[in-house]
Coordinates of N, CA, C and O in Angstrom, one line a residue:
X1 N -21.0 188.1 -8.6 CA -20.0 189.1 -8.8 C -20.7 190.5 -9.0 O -21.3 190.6 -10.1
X2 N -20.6 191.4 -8.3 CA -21.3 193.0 -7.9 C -19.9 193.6 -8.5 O -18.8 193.1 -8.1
X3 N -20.1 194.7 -9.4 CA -19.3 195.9 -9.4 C -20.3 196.9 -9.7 O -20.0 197.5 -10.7
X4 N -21.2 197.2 -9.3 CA -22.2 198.1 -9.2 C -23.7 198.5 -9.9 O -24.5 197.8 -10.6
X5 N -23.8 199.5 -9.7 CA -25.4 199.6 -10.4 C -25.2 200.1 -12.0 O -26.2 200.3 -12.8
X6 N -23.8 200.4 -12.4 CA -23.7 201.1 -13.8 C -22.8 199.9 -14.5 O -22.3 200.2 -15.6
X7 N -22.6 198.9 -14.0 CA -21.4 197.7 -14.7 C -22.2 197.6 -15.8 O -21.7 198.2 -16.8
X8 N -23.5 197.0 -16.0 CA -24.1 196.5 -17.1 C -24.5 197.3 -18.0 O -24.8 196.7 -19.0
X9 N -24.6 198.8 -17.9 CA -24.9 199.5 -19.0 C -23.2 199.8 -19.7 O -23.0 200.2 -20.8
X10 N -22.3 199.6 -18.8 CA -21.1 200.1 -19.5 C -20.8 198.6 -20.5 O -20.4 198.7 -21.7
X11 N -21.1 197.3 -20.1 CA -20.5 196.1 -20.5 C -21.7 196.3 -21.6 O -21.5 195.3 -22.3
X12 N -22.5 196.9 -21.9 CA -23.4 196.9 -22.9 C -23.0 197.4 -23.7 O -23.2 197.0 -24.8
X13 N -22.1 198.8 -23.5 CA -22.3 199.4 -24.4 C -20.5 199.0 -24.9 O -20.0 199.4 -26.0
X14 N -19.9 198.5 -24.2 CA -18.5 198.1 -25.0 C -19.0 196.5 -25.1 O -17.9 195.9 -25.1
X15 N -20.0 195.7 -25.2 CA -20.0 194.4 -26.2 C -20.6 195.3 -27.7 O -21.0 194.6 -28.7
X16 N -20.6 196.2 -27.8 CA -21.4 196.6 -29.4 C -20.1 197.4 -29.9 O -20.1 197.9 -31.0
X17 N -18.9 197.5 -29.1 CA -17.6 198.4 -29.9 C -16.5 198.9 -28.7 O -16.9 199.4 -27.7
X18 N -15.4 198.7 -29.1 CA -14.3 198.2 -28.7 C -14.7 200.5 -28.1 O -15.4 201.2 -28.7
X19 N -13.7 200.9 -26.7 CA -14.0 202.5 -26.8 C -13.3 202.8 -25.3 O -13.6 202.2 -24.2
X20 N -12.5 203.8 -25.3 CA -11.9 204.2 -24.0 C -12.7 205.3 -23.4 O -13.6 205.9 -24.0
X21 N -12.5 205.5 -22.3 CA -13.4 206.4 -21.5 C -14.6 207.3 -22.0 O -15.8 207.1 -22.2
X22 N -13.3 208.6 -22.1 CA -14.3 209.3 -22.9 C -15.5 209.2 -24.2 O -16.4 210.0 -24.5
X23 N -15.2 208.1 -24.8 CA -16.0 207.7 -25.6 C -17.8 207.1 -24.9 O -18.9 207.1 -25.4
X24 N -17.2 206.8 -23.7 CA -18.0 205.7 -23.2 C -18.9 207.1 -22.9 O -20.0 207.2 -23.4
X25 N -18.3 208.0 -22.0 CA -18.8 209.2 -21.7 C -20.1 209.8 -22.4 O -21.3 210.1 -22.1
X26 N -19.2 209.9 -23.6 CA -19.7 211.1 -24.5 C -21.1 210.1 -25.3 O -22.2 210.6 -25.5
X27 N -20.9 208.8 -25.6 CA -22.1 208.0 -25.8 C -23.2 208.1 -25.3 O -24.2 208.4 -25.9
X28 N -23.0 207.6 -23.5 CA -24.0 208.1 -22.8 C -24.6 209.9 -22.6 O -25.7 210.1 -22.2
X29 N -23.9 210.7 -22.8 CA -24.6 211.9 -22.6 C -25.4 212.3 -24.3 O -26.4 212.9 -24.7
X30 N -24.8 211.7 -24.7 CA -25.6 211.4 -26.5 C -26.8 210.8 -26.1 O -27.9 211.2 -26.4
X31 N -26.6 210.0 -25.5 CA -28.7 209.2 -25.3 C -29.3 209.8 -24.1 O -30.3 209.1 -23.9
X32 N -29.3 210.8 -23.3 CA -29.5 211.2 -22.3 C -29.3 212.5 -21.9 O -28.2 213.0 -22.2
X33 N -30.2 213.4 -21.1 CA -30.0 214.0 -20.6 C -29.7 214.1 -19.0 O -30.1 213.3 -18.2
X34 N -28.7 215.3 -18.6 CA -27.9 215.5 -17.4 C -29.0 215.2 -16.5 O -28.7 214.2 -15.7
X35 N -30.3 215.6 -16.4 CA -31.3 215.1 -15.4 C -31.6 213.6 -15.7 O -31.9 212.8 -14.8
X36 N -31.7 213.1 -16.9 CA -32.0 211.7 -16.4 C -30.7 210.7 -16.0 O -30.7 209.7 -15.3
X37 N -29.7 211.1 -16.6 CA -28.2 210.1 -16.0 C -27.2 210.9 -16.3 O -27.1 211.4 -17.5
X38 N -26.5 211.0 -15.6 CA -25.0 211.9 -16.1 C -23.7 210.6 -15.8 O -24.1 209.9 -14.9
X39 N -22.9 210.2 -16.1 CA -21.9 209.6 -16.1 C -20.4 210.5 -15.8 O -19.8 211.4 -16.5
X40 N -20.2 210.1 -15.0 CA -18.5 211.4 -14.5 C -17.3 210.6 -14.5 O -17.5 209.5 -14.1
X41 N -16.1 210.8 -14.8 CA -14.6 210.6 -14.7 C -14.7 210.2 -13.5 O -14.3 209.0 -13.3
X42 N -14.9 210.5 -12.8 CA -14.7 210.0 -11.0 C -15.8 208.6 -10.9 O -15.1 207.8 -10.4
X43 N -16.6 208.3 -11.1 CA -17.3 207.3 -11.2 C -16.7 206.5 -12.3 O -16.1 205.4 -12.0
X44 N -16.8 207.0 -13.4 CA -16.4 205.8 -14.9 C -15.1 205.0 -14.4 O -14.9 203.8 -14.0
X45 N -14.2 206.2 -14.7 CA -12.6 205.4 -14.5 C -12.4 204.5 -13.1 O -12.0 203.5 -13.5
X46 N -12.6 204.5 -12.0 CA -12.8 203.3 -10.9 C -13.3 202.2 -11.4 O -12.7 201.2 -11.2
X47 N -14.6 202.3 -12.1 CA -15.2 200.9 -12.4 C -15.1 200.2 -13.5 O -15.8 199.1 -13.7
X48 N -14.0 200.7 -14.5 CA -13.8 200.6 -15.8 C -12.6 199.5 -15.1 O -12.6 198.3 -15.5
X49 N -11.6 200.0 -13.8 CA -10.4 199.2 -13.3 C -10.7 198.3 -12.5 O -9.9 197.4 -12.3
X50 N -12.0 198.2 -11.7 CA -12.7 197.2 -11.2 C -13.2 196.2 -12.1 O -12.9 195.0 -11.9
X51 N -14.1 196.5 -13.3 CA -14.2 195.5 -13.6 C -13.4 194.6 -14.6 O -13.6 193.4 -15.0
X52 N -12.2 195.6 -15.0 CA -11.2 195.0 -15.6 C -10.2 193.9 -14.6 O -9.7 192.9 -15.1
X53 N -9.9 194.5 -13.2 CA -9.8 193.9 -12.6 C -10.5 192.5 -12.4 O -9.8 191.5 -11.9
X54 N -11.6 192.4 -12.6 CA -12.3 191.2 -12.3 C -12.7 190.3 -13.6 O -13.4 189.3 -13.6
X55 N -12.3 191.0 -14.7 CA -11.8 189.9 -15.9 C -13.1 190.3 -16.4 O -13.6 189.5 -17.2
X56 N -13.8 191.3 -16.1 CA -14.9 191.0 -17.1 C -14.7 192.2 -18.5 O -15.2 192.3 -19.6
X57 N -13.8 192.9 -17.9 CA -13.1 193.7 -19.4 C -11.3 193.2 -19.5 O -10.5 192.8 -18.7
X58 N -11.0 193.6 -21.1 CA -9.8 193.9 -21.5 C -9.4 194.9 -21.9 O -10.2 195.4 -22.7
X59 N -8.3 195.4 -21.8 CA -7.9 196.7 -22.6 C -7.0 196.7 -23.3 O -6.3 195.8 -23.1
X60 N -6.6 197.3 -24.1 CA -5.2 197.6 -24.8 C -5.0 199.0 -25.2 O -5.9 199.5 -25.9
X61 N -3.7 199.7 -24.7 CA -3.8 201.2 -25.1 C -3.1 201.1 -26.4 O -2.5 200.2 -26.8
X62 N -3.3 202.4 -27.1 CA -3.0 202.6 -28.6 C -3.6 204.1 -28.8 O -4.7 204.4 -28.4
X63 N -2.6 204.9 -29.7 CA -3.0 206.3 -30.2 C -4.3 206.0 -30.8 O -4.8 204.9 -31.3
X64 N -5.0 207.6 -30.8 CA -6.1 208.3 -31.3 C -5.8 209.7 -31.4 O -5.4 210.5 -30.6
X65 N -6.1 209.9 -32.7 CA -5.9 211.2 -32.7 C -5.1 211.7 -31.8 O -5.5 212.6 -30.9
X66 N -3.8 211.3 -31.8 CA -2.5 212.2 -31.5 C -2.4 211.9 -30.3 O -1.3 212.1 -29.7
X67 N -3.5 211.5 -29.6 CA -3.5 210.6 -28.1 C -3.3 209.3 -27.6 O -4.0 208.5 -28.2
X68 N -2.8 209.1 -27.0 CA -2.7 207.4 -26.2 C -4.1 207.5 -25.0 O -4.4 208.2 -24.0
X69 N -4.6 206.4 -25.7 CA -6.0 206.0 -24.8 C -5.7 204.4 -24.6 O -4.9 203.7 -25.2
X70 N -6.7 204.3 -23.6 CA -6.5 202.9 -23.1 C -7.9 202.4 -23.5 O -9.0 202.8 -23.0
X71 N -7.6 201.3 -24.6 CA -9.7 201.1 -24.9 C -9.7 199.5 -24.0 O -8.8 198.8 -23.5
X72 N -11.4 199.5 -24.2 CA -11.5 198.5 -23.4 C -12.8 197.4 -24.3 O -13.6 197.6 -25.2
X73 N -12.6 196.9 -23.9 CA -13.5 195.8 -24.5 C -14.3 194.6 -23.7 O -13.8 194.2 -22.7
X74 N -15.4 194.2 -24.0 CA -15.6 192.7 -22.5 C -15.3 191.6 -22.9 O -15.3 191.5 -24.2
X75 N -14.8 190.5 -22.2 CA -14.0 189.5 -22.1 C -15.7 188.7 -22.1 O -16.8 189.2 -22.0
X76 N -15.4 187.4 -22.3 CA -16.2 186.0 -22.4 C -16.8 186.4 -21.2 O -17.9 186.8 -21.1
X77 N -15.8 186.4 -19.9 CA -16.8 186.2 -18.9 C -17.7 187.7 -18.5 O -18.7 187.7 -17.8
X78 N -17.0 188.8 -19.2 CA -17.9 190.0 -19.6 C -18.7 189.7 -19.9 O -19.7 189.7 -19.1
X79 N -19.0 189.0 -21.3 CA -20.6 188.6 -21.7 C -21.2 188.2 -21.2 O -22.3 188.7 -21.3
X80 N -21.0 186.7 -20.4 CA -21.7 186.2 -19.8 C -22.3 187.0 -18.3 O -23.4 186.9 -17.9
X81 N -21.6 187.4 -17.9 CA -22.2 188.4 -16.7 C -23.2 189.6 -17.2 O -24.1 190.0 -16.5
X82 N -23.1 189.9 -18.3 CA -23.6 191.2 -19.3 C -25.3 190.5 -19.1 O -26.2 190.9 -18.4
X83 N -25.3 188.9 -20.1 CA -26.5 188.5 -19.9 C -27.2 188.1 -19.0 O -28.4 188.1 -19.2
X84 N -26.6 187.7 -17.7 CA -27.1 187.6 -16.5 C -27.9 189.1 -16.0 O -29.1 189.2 -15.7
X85 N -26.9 190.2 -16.1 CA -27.6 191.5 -15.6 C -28.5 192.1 -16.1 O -29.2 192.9 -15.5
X86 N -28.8 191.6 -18.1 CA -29.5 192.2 -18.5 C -31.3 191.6 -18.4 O -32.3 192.2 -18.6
X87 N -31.1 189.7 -17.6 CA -31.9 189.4 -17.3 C -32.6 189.5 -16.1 O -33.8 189.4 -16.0
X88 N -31.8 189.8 -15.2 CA -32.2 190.5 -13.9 C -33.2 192.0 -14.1 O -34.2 192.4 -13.4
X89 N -32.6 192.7 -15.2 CA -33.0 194.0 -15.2 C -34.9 193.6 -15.7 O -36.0 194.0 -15.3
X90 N -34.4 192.8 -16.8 CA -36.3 192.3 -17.5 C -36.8 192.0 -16.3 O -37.5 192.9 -15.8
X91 N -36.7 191.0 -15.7 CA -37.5 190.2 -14.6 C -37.8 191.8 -13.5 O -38.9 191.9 -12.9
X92 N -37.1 192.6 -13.3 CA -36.9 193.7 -12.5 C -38.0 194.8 -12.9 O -38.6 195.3 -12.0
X93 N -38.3 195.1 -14.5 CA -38.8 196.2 -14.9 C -40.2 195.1 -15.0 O -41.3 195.5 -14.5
X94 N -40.2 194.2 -15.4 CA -41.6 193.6 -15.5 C -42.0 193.2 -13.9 O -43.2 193.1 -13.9
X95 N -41.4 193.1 -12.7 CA -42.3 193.6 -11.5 C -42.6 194.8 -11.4 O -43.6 195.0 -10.6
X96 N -42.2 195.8 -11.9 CA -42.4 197.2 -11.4 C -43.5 197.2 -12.4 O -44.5 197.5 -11.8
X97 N -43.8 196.9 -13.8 CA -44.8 197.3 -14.7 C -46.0 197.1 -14.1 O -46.9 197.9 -14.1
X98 N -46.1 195.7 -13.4 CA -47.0 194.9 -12.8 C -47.1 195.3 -11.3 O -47.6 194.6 -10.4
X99 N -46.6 196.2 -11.2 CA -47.0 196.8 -9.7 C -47.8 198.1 -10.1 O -49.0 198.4 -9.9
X100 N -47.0 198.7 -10.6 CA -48.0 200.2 -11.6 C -48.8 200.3 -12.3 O -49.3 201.5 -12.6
X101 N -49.4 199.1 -12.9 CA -50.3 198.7 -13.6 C -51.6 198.7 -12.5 O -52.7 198.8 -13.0
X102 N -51.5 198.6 -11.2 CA -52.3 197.8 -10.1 C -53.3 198.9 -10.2 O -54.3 198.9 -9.5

């Protein structure tokens, strides 16, 4: 199951706390700078409904500060997909280590 190259850092960062868009946003530009990853509304929100569509998130909307947001959370099979990709990524950076190391 592919929903792209940024599914597992978003299902990462909503298994550690329930968080609607902009949150997810504003987290990532918190650890990061615009040259090393920027994260956009046009990218986020499509894949947020993809992979909720594909059951690996849930949501439920509810006010925030005087706003109706739609938060999201990962579902069982979120997690389990979460650990699959996060093992793919180890096995992935430890060939590259071991290529650069040469």
């Amino acid at each position: 199951m592919k929903t792209g190259r940024f599914d597992f850092l978003i299902l990462h960062l909503l298994s550690k706390e329930e968080m609607y868009g902009f949150q997810i946003i504003k987290k990532v530009a918190e650890n990061c700078t615009e040259a090393e990853f920027e994260l956009k509304t046009g990218t986020l929100y499509p894949l947020l409904a993809t992979m909720e569509n594909r059951g690996l998130l849930a949501s439920r909307t509810a006010w925030n500060h005087g706003r109706e947001h739609k938060f999201y959370r990962t579902t069982a099979m979120g997690n389990k997909y979460l650990l699959q990709q996060k093992e793919r990524w180890y096995k992935w950076e430890s060939f590259i280590n071991k290529i650069l190391d040469l």
